[in-house]
Amino acid sequence: MRDAILLSFTALCLVAALRHPFAGLLTWAWFTLMTPHQAAYGVYGVPLNVIIAGVVVAAYIVSGEITKFRFDPITSLIIAFAGWLTLSQIFSLAPENSEIYYDRFIKTLLFIVLCAQMAAGKLRFNAMVWTIVAAIGFFAAKGAVFTLATFGQYRVQGLPNTVLEDNNHFGIAVATILPLIFYLRAEAANPWIKRGLVVLFCLAIIAIVGTHSRGAFIALIVFGGFFWIRARHKFAILAGLMLVMIPTITFMPGEWSQRMRTIGEATQDDSFIGRVDAWVINWKLATAHPVTGVGLRNSYDKEIAQTVDIERAETAKAAHSIYFEVLGGSGFIGLFIYLSLFVYAFLSAWSVYLSKTNPKLAPWKWRFAYYAQMSLVVFAIGGASTSMEMWDGYLIIIALISALKKIAVAEQKPAGFALAAARARNWRGRKRFEDLHEESAEAR
């Protein structure tokens, strides 16, 4: 039954995509973020996401929407990063190992480029934001209920066989969407939707705590601190956060409290030491292969790791850092492009937010820019201890910042051009009237 429902709904979405390619892009985002086919066992393993991607790309070309493709700095950086990953794969030390991750990352970047180009207009834009929040928020609400039902005795995990399966990854992903929940609440007109988003926000906090992830808890604290610093009603915000967090933390078992206390004793924690070993290995691999790196996640290979550090290769596995993953896999140039993408996206959002006093700029634009900055900061700090560089969620936020910047510029320029054109028409009209008046006077 699940299979029939999923296939029928997907087929309807793809039919709609033939006329409206963005509908297909939303379906692609849904499959990427939620992987619903994993819950339909009969179609599990069927490459539905590949089929959806193919239909979206074909519809994008056939519909003529591709003619609206515009290069901007963020799009250019994404394409440059994809190109550098391709070069790294060509010179990979173990291409058969890195190929699966390269393929996954390239497909993700293709999707992100399309998001940056197709999320034009408020309706499309907010539809994509709702897709992110609904997809991650569903699992967050489910995790919160699980935490409350088990009295926090067990860790909340993400969906199996996905990027977010690990409790650390899942917790940081939920922390990343917290600012977007506030954005949607500000945009919602229906009071029940506003209340529902507040409930979702509270459940998301409970889910983050329920992951037992120290990295996710730090990301939550970063969000709270960043939001408090920039909020106008600081004490009201602080009281609201404490009203949710204090009962939740009190509710958690003593094991959770002991685990969180080890944050201040990281140098004595085996898990943290293992991460440091992985960081050192990726640094040494990048130093040995500074231009292209060794190929995505080849540092996981014990034989490759032993070429630079025999002792640490015995314990180090995943890089546990988006930055060291990229550094070891694509070298210093790849990391530079990757960091440039983060920095430029943040500065672009900042520039839109600073333009909020411009009467031509719609409030929803600077509001999203305001909250998107928070999301990027939360993920950038949380991602320093996790291997989430291939997660679509934060990249979608970067793509939306790119689209937002283009929308803001495109909507302001025509107004200026229209004003200039009107002035020109008025000048030509007055000139013509004066000429006619002079001709009439001469005739008399």
CSV table of C-alpha atoms in Angstrom, one decimal:
chain,number,residue,atom,x,y,z
A,1,MET,CA,0.0,0.0,0.0
A,2,ARG,CA,2.8,2.4,0.9
A,3,ASP,CA,4.5,1.6,-2.5
A,4,ALA,CA,1.3,2.4,-4.4
A,5,ILE,CA,0.7,5.7,-2.6
A,6,LEU,CA,4.3,6.8,-3.0
A,7,LEU,CA,4.5,5.9,-6.7
A,8,SER,CA,1.2,7.5,-7.4
A,9,PHE,CA,2.1,10.7,-5.7
A,10,THR,CA,5.5,10.8,-7.3
A,11,ALA,CA,4.0,10.2,-10.7
A,12,LEU,CA,1.6,13.2,-10.2
A,13,CYS,CA,4.5,15.4,-9.1
A,14,LEU,CA,6.5,14.4,-12.2
A,15,VAL,CA,3.5,15.1,-14.5
A,16,ALA,CA,3.2,18.5,-12.8
A,17,ALA,CA,7.0,19.0,-13.3
A,18,LEU,CA,6.6,18.7,-17.1
A,19,ARG,CA,4.6,22.0,-17.0
A,20,HIS,CA,6.1,23.5,-13.9
A,21,PRO,CA,9.7,22.4,-13.5
A,22,PHE,CA,9.9,23.9,-10.0
A,23,ALA,CA,7.2,21.4,-8.8
A,24,GLY,CA,9.7,18.7,-9.8
A,25,LEU,CA,12.5,20.5,-7.9
A,26,LEU,CA,10.4,20.5,-4.7
A,27,THR,CA,9.8,16.7,-5.2
A,28,TRP,CA,13.6,16.3,-5.6
A,29,ALA,CA,14.1,18.2,-2.4
A,30,TRP,CA,11.6,16.1,-0.6
A,31,PHE,CA,13.2,12.9,-1.7
A,32,THR,CA,16.7,14.2,-0.9
A,33,LEU,CA,15.8,15.4,2.6
A,34,MET,CA,13.3,12.8,3.7
A,35,THR,CA,14.1,9.7,1.5
A,36,PRO,CA,10.4,8.6,1.7
A,37,HIS,CA,11.2,5.6,-0.5
A,38,GLN,CA,13.0,4.0,2.4
A,39,ALA,CA,9.7,3.6,4.2
A,40,ALA,CA,8.1,1.9,1.1
A,41,TYR,CA,9.9,-1.4,1.1
A,42,GLY,CA,8.7,-2.5,-2.3
A,43,VAL,CA,10.4,0.4,-4.1
A,44,TYR,CA,13.5,0.6,-1.8
A,45,GLY,CA,16.5,0.4,-4.0
A,46,VAL,CA,14.6,1.8,-7.0
A,47,PRO,CA,16.5,4.9,-8.2
A,48,LEU,CA,13.4,7.2,-7.9
A,49,ASN,CA,15.6,10.2,-7.0
A,50,VAL,CA,17.6,9.7,-10.3
A,51,ILE,CA,14.4,9.5,-12.3
A,52,ILE,CA,13.1,12.7,-10.6
A,53,ALA,CA,16.4,14.5,-11.3
A,54,GLY,CA,16.3,13.5,-14.9
A,55,VAL,CA,12.7,14.7,-15.3
A,56,VAL,CA,13.5,18.0,-13.6
A,57,VAL,CA,16.5,18.7,-15.7
A,58,ALA,CA,14.7,17.8,-18.9
A,59,ALA,CA,11.7,19.9,-18.0
A,60,TYR,CA,14.0,22.8,-17.1
A,61,ILE,CA,15.5,22.7,-20.5
A,62,VAL,CA,12.4,22.0,-22.6
A,63,SER,CA,10.3,24.6,-20.8
A,64,GLY,CA,12.8,27.2,-21.8
A,65,GLU,CA,13.4,28.2,-18.2
A,66,ILE,CA,17.1,27.5,-18.8
A,67,THR,CA,17.3,30.7,-20.8
A,68,LYS,CA,16.9,32.5,-17.5
A,69,PHE,CA,20.0,31.0,-16.1
A,70,ARG,CA,22.3,33.7,-14.7
A,71,PHE,CA,25.8,33.3,-13.3
A,72,ASP,CA,26.3,34.9,-9.9
A,73,PRO,CA,29.1,34.5,-7.4
A,74,ILE,CA,27.5,31.8,-5.4
A,75,THR,CA,26.5,29.8,-8.5
A,76,SER,CA,30.0,30.2,-9.9
A,77,LEU,CA,31.6,29.0,-6.7
A,78,ILE,CA,29.3,26.0,-6.6
A,79,ILE,CA,30.3,25.1,-10.2
A,80,ALA,CA,33.9,25.8,-9.5
A,81,PHE,CA,33.8,23.5,-6.4
A,82,ALA,CA,32.1,20.8,-8.5
A,83,GLY,CA,34.9,21.1,-11.1
A,84,TRP,CA,37.6,20.9,-8.5
A,85,LEU,CA,36.0,17.8,-7.0
A,86,THR,CA,36.1,16.3,-10.5
A,87,LEU,CA,39.8,17.1,-10.7
A,88,SER,CA,40.3,15.5,-7.3
A,89,GLN,CA,38.5,12.4,-8.4
A,90,ILE,CA,40.7,12.1,-11.5
A,91,PHE,CA,43.8,12.2,-9.3
A,92,SER,CA,42.3,10.2,-6.5
A,93,LEU,CA,44.6,7.7,-4.7
A,94,ALA,CA,41.7,5.2,-4.7
A,95,PRO,CA,39.2,6.2,-7.3
A,96,GLU,CA,37.0,3.1,-6.7
A,97,ASN,CA,36.6,4.2,-3.1
A,98,SER,CA,36.0,7.9,-3.6
A,99,GLU,CA,33.8,7.4,-6.7
A,100,ILE,CA,30.6,6.8,-4.7
A,101,TYR,CA,31.1,9.9,-2.6
A,102,TYR,CA,32.1,12.0,-5.6
A,103,ASP,CA,29.0,10.9,-7.5
A,104,ARG,CA,26.7,11.7,-4.5
A,105,PHE,CA,28.3,15.1,-4.0
A,106,ILE,CA,28.1,16.1,-7.7
A,107,LYS,CA,24.4,15.2,-7.8
A,108,THR,CA,23.8,17.3,-4.7
A,109,LEU,CA,25.7,20.3,-6.2
A,110,LEU,CA,23.6,20.0,-9.4
A,111,PHE,CA,20.5,20.1,-7.4
A,112,ILE,CA,21.8,23.2,-5.4
A,113,VAL,CA,22.6,25.0,-8.7
A,114,LEU,CA,19.0,24.4,-9.9
A,115,CYS,CA,17.7,25.7,-6.6
A,116,ALA,CA,19.7,28.9,-6.9
A,117,GLN,CA,18.4,29.5,-10.4
A,118,MET,CA,14.8,28.3,-10.1
A,119,ALA,CA,13.7,29.7,-6.7
A,120,ALA,CA,12.7,33.0,-8.3
A,121,GLY,CA,9.8,34.8,-6.7
A,122,LYS,CA,8.4,34.6,-3.2
A,123,LEU,CA,6.0,31.7,-3.8
A,124,ARG,CA,8.8,29.4,-5.0
A,125,PHE,CA,11.2,30.7,-2.5
A,126,ASN,CA,9.0,30.1,0.5
A,127,ALA,CA,7.8,26.7,-0.9
A,128,MET,CA,11.4,25.5,-0.7
A,129,VAL,CA,11.9,26.9,2.8
A,130,TRP,CA,8.7,25.0,3.9
A,131,THR,CA,10.0,21.8,2.3
A,132,ILE,CA,13.2,22.0,4.4
A,133,VAL,CA,11.4,22.8,7.6
A,134,ALA,CA,8.7,20.2,7.0
A,135,ALA,CA,11.2,17.5,6.1
A,136,ILE,CA,13.6,17.9,9.0
A,137,GLY,CA,10.8,19.1,11.3
A,138,PHE,CA,8.9,15.9,10.9
A,139,PHE,CA,11.8,13.8,12.2
A,140,ALA,CA,12.5,16.4,14.9
A,141,ALA,CA,8.9,16.1,16.2
A,142,LYS,CA,9.1,12.3,16.0
A,143,GLY,CA,12.4,12.4,17.9
A,144,ALA,CA,10.9,14.7,20.6
A,145,VAL,CA,8.0,12.3,21.1
A,146,PHE,CA,10.5,9.4,21.4
A,147,THR,CA,12.5,11.4,23.9
A,148,LEU,CA,9.5,12.1,26.1
A,149,ALA,CA,8.1,8.6,25.8
A,150,THR,CA,11.4,7.0,26.8
A,151,PHE,CA,12.3,9.6,29.4
A,152,GLY,CA,15.4,10.5,27.5
A,153,GLN,CA,17.0,7.1,28.1
A,154,TYR,CA,17.9,6.5,24.5
A,155,ARG,CA,19.5,8.6,21.8
A,156,VAL,CA,17.4,10.1,19.0
A,157,GLN,CA,18.8,8.9,15.7
A,158,GLY,CA,18.1,10.1,12.1
A,159,LEU,CA,16.7,8.0,9.3
A,160,PRO,CA,18.9,4.9,8.6
A,161,ASN,CA,21.1,4.8,5.6
A,162,THR,CA,21.1,8.6,5.2
A,163,VAL,CA,23.5,11.4,5.9
A,164,LEU,CA,21.5,12.2,9.1
A,165,GLU,CA,21.4,8.6,10.5
A,166,ASP,CA,24.1,9.6,13.1
A,167,ASN,CA,22.7,11.3,16.2
A,168,ASN,CA,25.3,14.1,15.9
A,169,HIS,CA,24.4,14.8,12.3
A,170,PHE,CA,20.7,14.7,13.0
A,171,GLY,CA,21.0,17.0,16.0
A,172,ILE,CA,23.0,19.6,14.1
A,173,ALA,CA,20.6,19.4,11.1
A,174,VAL,CA,17.7,20.2,13.5
A,175,ALA,CA,19.6,23.1,15.1
A,176,THR,CA,20.3,24.5,11.6
A,177,ILE,CA,16.5,24.8,10.7
A,178,LEU,CA,15.6,26.5,14.0
A,179,PRO,CA,16.1,30.0,12.5
A,180,LEU,CA,14.0,29.0,9.4
A,181,ILE,CA,11.1,28.1,11.7
A,182,PHE,CA,11.2,31.6,13.1
A,183,TYR,CA,11.2,33.0,9.5
A,184,LEU,CA,8.2,31.0,8.5
A,185,ARG,CA,6.4,32.0,11.6
A,186,ALA,CA,7.0,35.7,10.7
A,187,GLU,CA,5.6,35.1,7.2
A,188,ALA,CA,2.6,33.0,8.2
A,189,ALA,CA,-0.7,34.8,8.2
A,190,ASN,CA,-2.8,32.1,9.8
A,191,PRO,CA,-2.6,32.2,13.7
A,192,TRP,CA,-2.9,28.4,13.9
A,193,ILE,CA,0.1,28.0,11.6
A,194,LYS,CA,2.1,30.4,13.8
A,195,ARG,CA,1.2,28.4,16.9
A,196,GLY,CA,2.0,25.2,15.1
A,197,LEU,CA,5.5,26.5,14.2
A,198,VAL,CA,6.1,27.5,17.9
A,199,VAL,CA,5.2,24.0,18.9
A,200,LEU,CA,7.5,22.6,16.3
A,201,PHE,CA,10.3,24.9,17.6
A,202,CYS,CA,9.9,23.5,21.1
A,203,LEU,CA,9.8,19.9,19.9
A,204,ALA,CA,12.9,20.6,17.8
A,205,ILE,CA,14.8,21.7,21.0
A,206,ILE,CA,13.6,18.6,22.8
A,207,ALA,CA,14.8,16.4,19.9
A,208,ILE,CA,18.3,18.1,19.9
A,209,VAL,CA,18.7,17.4,23.6
A,210,GLY,CA,17.4,13.9,23.0
A,211,THR,CA,20.2,13.1,20.6
A,212,HIS,CA,22.7,13.1,23.5
A,213,SER,CA,25.0,14.8,21.0
A,214,ARG,CA,27.5,17.3,22.5
A,215,GLY,CA,28.1,18.9,19.1
A,216,ALA,CA,24.3,19.4,18.6
A,217,PHE,CA,24.0,20.9,22.1
A,218,ILE,CA,26.8,23.3,21.3
A,219,ALA,CA,25.1,24.2,18.0
A,220,LEU,CA,21.9,24.8,20.1
A,221,ILE,CA,23.8,27.1,22.5
A,222,VAL,CA,25.3,29.0,19.5
A,223,PHE,CA,21.9,29.5,18.0
A,224,GLY,CA,20.6,30.8,21.4
A,225,GLY,CA,23.5,33.1,21.9
A,226,PHE,CA,23.5,34.5,18.3
A,227,PHE,CA,19.8,35.0,18.4
A,228,TRP,CA,19.9,36.7,21.8
A,229,ILE,CA,22.7,39.1,20.7
A,230,ARG,CA,20.8,40.3,17.7
A,231,ALA,CA,17.2,40.2,19.1
A,232,ARG,CA,15.6,43.5,20.3
A,233,HIS,CA,13.6,41.9,23.1
A,234,LYS,CA,16.5,40.1,24.6
A,235,PHE,CA,15.0,39.1,28.0
A,236,ALA,CA,11.8,37.9,26.5
A,237,ILE,CA,13.7,35.7,24.1
A,238,LEU,CA,16.0,34.4,26.8
A,239,ALA,CA,13.0,33.7,29.1
A,240,GLY,CA,11.3,31.8,26.2
A,241,LEU,CA,14.4,29.6,25.5
A,242,MET,CA,14.9,28.9,29.2
A,243,LEU,CA,11.3,28.0,29.5
A,244,VAL,CA,11.8,25.2,27.0
A,245,MET,CA,15.4,24.1,27.8
A,246,ILE,CA,15.4,24.0,31.6
A,247,PRO,CA,12.5,21.5,31.9
A,248,THR,CA,13.9,19.4,29.1
A,249,ILE,CA,17.4,19.3,30.6
A,250,THR,CA,15.9,18.5,34.0
A,251,PHE,CA,13.9,15.7,32.5
A,252,MET,CA,16.9,14.0,31.0
A,253,PRO,CA,18.7,11.2,32.8
A,254,GLY,CA,22.0,11.6,34.8
A,255,GLU,CA,23.9,10.0,31.9
A,256,TRP,CA,23.0,12.9,29.7
A,257,SER,CA,24.2,15.4,32.2
A,258,GLN,CA,27.5,13.6,32.7
A,259,ARG,CA,28.0,13.4,28.9
A,260,MET,CA,27.4,17.2,28.5
A,261,ARG,CA,29.9,17.9,31.3
A,262,THR,CA,32.7,16.3,29.3
A,263,ILE,CA,32.4,19.2,26.8
A,264,GLY,CA,34.8,21.1,29.1
A,265,GLU,CA,37.1,18.0,29.4
A,266,ALA,CA,37.5,17.4,25.7
A,267,THR,CA,41.2,16.7,25.8
A,268,GLN,CA,40.5,13.7,28.1
A,269,ASP,CA,37.7,12.3,26.0
A,270,ASP,CA,38.5,9.3,23.8
A,271,SER,CA,35.9,10.4,21.2
A,272,PHE,CA,37.5,13.8,20.9
A,273,ILE,CA,41.0,12.4,20.7
A,274,GLY,CA,39.8,10.1,17.9
A,275,ARG,CA,38.5,13.2,16.1
A,276,VAL,CA,41.9,15.0,16.5
A,277,ASP,CA,43.7,11.9,15.1
A,278,ALA,CA,41.4,12.1,12.0
A,279,TRP,CA,42.0,15.8,11.6
A,280,VAL,CA,45.8,15.3,11.8
A,281,ILE,CA,45.6,12.5,9.2
A,282,ASN,CA,43.6,14.6,6.8
A,283,TRP,CA,45.9,17.6,7.3
A,284,LYS,CA,49.0,15.4,6.6
A,285,LEU,CA,47.3,13.9,3.5
A,286,ALA,CA,46.5,17.4,2.2
A,287,THR,CA,50.1,18.5,2.9
A,288,ALA,CA,51.4,15.5,1.0
A,289,HIS,CA,48.8,16.2,-1.9
A,290,PRO,CA,48.1,20.0,-1.5
A,291,VAL,CA,46.6,20.6,-5.0
A,292,THR,CA,43.9,18.0,-5.5
A,293,GLY,CA,43.9,16.1,-2.2
A,294,VAL,CA,43.6,12.3,-2.1
A,295,GLY,CA,39.9,12.0,-3.2
A,296,LEU,CA,36.8,12.3,-1.2
A,297,ARG,CA,36.9,10.2,2.0
A,298,ASN,CA,39.9,8.2,1.0
A,299,SER,CA,41.3,9.1,4.4
A,300,TYR,CA,39.0,6.4,5.7
A,301,ASP,CA,41.1,3.9,3.9
A,302,LYS,CA,43.6,2.5,6.5
A,303,GLU,CA,46.4,1.9,3.9
A,304,ILE,CA,46.1,5.5,2.6
A,305,ALA,CA,46.1,6.9,6.2
A,306,GLN,CA,49.2,4.8,7.1
A,307,THR,CA,51.2,6.6,4.3
A,308,VAL,CA,51.3,9.7,6.4
A,309,ASP,CA,50.7,8.5,10.0
A,310,ILE,CA,51.0,4.8,11.0
A,311,GLU,CA,50.1,5.3,14.6
A,312,ARG,CA,47.0,7.4,14.2
A,313,ALA,CA,45.8,5.4,11.2
A,314,GLU,CA,44.9,2.6,13.7
A,315,THR,CA,42.2,4.6,15.4
A,316,ALA,CA,41.1,7.3,13.0
A,317,LYS,CA,38.2,6.7,10.7
A,318,ALA,CA,35.8,9.5,9.6
A,319,ALA,CA,37.3,13.0,9.5
A,320,HIS,CA,34.4,14.2,11.8
A,321,SER,CA,34.7,17.7,10.3
A,322,ILE,CA,33.2,19.2,7.1
A,323,TYR,CA,36.4,21.3,6.7
A,324,PHE,CA,38.9,18.4,7.1
A,325,GLU,CA,36.8,16.2,4.9
A,326,VAL,CA,37.0,18.7,2.1
A,327,LEU,CA,40.7,19.4,2.9
A,328,GLY,CA,41.8,15.8,2.8
A,329,GLY,CA,39.6,15.0,-0.2
A,330,SER,CA,40.2,18.0,-2.5
A,331,GLY,CA,43.3,19.7,-1.1
A,332,PHE,CA,43.8,23.3,-0.1
A,333,ILE,CA,42.3,24.8,-3.2
A,334,GLY,CA,39.2,22.8,-2.8
A,335,LEU,CA,38.9,23.9,0.8
A,336,PHE,CA,39.5,27.5,-0.2
A,337,ILE,CA,36.6,27.4,-2.7
A,338,TYR,CA,34.4,25.7,-0.1
A,339,LEU,CA,35.1,28.3,2.5
A,340,SER,CA,34.6,31.1,0.0
A,341,LEU,CA,31.1,29.7,-0.7
A,342,PHE,CA,30.3,30.0,3.0
A,343,VAL,CA,31.8,33.5,3.4
A,344,TYR,CA,30.2,34.9,0.3
A,345,ALA,CA,26.8,33.5,1.2
A,346,PHE,CA,27.0,35.0,4.7
A,347,LEU,CA,28.1,38.4,3.4
A,348,SER,CA,25.4,38.3,0.7
A,349,ALA,CA,22.7,37.7,3.3
A,350,TRP,CA,24.3,40.4,5.5
A,351,SER,CA,24.1,42.9,2.6
A,352,VAL,CA,20.4,42.2,2.0
A,353,TYR,CA,19.7,42.5,5.7
A,354,LEU,CA,21.4,45.9,5.9
A,355,SER,CA,19.2,47.1,3.1
A,356,LYS,CA,16.0,46.6,5.2
A,357,THR,CA,15.6,50.4,5.4
A,358,ASN,CA,15.2,50.5,1.6
A,359,PRO,CA,11.5,50.9,1.0
A,360,LYS,CA,11.8,49.0,-2.3
A,361,LEU,CA,13.0,45.9,-0.5
A,362,ALA,CA,10.1,43.7,0.7
A,363,PRO,CA,10.3,42.8,4.4
A,364,TRP,CA,10.3,39.0,3.7
A,365,LYS,CA,13.7,39.3,1.9
A,366,TRP,CA,15.6,40.9,4.8
A,367,ARG,CA,13.8,38.7,7.3
A,368,PHE,CA,15.1,35.6,5.5
A,369,ALA,CA,18.5,37.1,5.2
A,370,TYR,CA,18.5,37.7,8.9
A,371,TYR,CA,17.6,34.1,9.8
A,372,ALA,CA,19.7,32.5,7.1
A,373,GLN,CA,22.8,34.0,8.6
A,374,MET,CA,22.0,32.3,11.9
A,375,SER,CA,21.5,29.0,10.1
A,376,LEU,CA,24.9,29.2,8.4
A,377,VAL,CA,26.7,30.1,11.6
A,378,VAL,CA,25.0,27.3,13.5
A,379,PHE,CA,25.9,24.8,10.8
A,380,ALA,CA,29.4,26.1,10.3
A,381,ILE,CA,30.2,25.6,14.0
A,382,GLY,CA,28.3,22.3,14.3
A,383,GLY,CA,29.8,21.0,11.1
A,384,ALA,CA,33.3,21.4,12.5
A,385,SER,CA,32.8,18.2,14.4
A,386,THR,CA,30.7,16.2,11.9
A,387,SER,CA,31.1,14.8,8.4
A,388,MET,CA,28.1,16.6,6.9
A,389,GLU,CA,29.6,18.3,3.9
A,390,MET,CA,27.3,16.4,1.6
A,391,TRP,CA,24.1,17.2,3.5
A,392,ASP,CA,21.7,19.1,1.2
A,393,GLY,CA,20.0,21.2,3.9
A,394,TYR,CA,22.7,23.8,4.5
A,395,LEU,CA,23.5,24.0,0.8
A,396,ILE,CA,19.8,24.7,0.0
A,397,ILE,CA,20.0,27.6,2.4
A,398,ILE,CA,23.1,28.9,0.5
A,399,ALA,CA,21.2,28.4,-2.8
A,400,LEU,CA,18.3,30.4,-1.4
A,401,ILE,CA,20.6,33.2,-0.4
A,402,SER,CA,21.8,33.3,-4.0
A,403,ALA,CA,18.3,33.4,-5.3
A,404,LEU,CA,17.3,36.1,-2.7
A,405,LYS,CA,20.2,38.3,-3.8
A,406,LYS,CA,19.1,38.0,-7.4
A,407,ILE,CA,15.5,38.7,-6.6
A,408,ALA,CA,16.4,41.8,-4.5
A,409,VAL,CA,18.6,43.2,-7.2
A,410,ALA,CA,16.3,42.3,-10.1
A,411,GLU,CA,13.3,43.9,-8.3
A,412,GLN,CA,15.2,47.1,-7.5
A,413,LYS,CA,16.8,47.7,-10.9
A,414,PRO,CA,13.5,47.6,-13.0
A,415,ALA,CA,12.1,50.2,-10.7
A,416,GLY,CA,15.0,52.5,-11.3
A,417,PHE,CA,14.9,51.8,-15.0
A,418,ALA,CA,11.2,52.4,-15.1
A,419,LEU,CA,11.6,55.8,-13.3
A,420,ALA,CA,14.4,56.8,-15.8
A,421,ALA,CA,12.2,55.7,-18.7
A,422,ALA,CA,9.2,57.7,-17.4
A,423,ARG,CA,11.4,60.8,-16.9
A,424,ALA,CA,12.7,60.3,-20.5
A,425,ARG,CA,9.1,60.0,-21.8
A,426,ASN,CA,8.1,63.1,-19.9
A,427,TRP,CA,11.0,65.0,-21.3
A,428,ARG,CA,10.3,63.9,-24.8
A,429,GLY,CA,6.6,64.8,-24.3
A,430,ARG,CA,7.4,68.3,-23.0
A,431,LYS,CA,9.9,68.8,-25.9
A,432,ARG,CA,7.3,67.7,-28.4
A,433,PHE,CA,4.6,70.0,-26.8
A,434,GLU,CA,7.0,72.9,-26.9
A,435,ASP,CA,7.9,72.3,-30.6
A,436,LEU,CA,4.2,72.1,-31.5
A,437,HIS,CA,3.5,75.3,-29.6
A,438,GLU,CA,6.3,77.1,-31.5
A,439,GLU,CA,5.0,75.8,-34.8
A,440,SER,CA,1.5,76.9,-34.0
A,441,ALA,CA,2.8,80.4,-33.0
A,442,GLU,CA,4.7,80.7,-36.3
A,443,ALA,CA,1.7,79.7,-38.3
A,444,ARG,CA,-0.4,82.4,-36.6
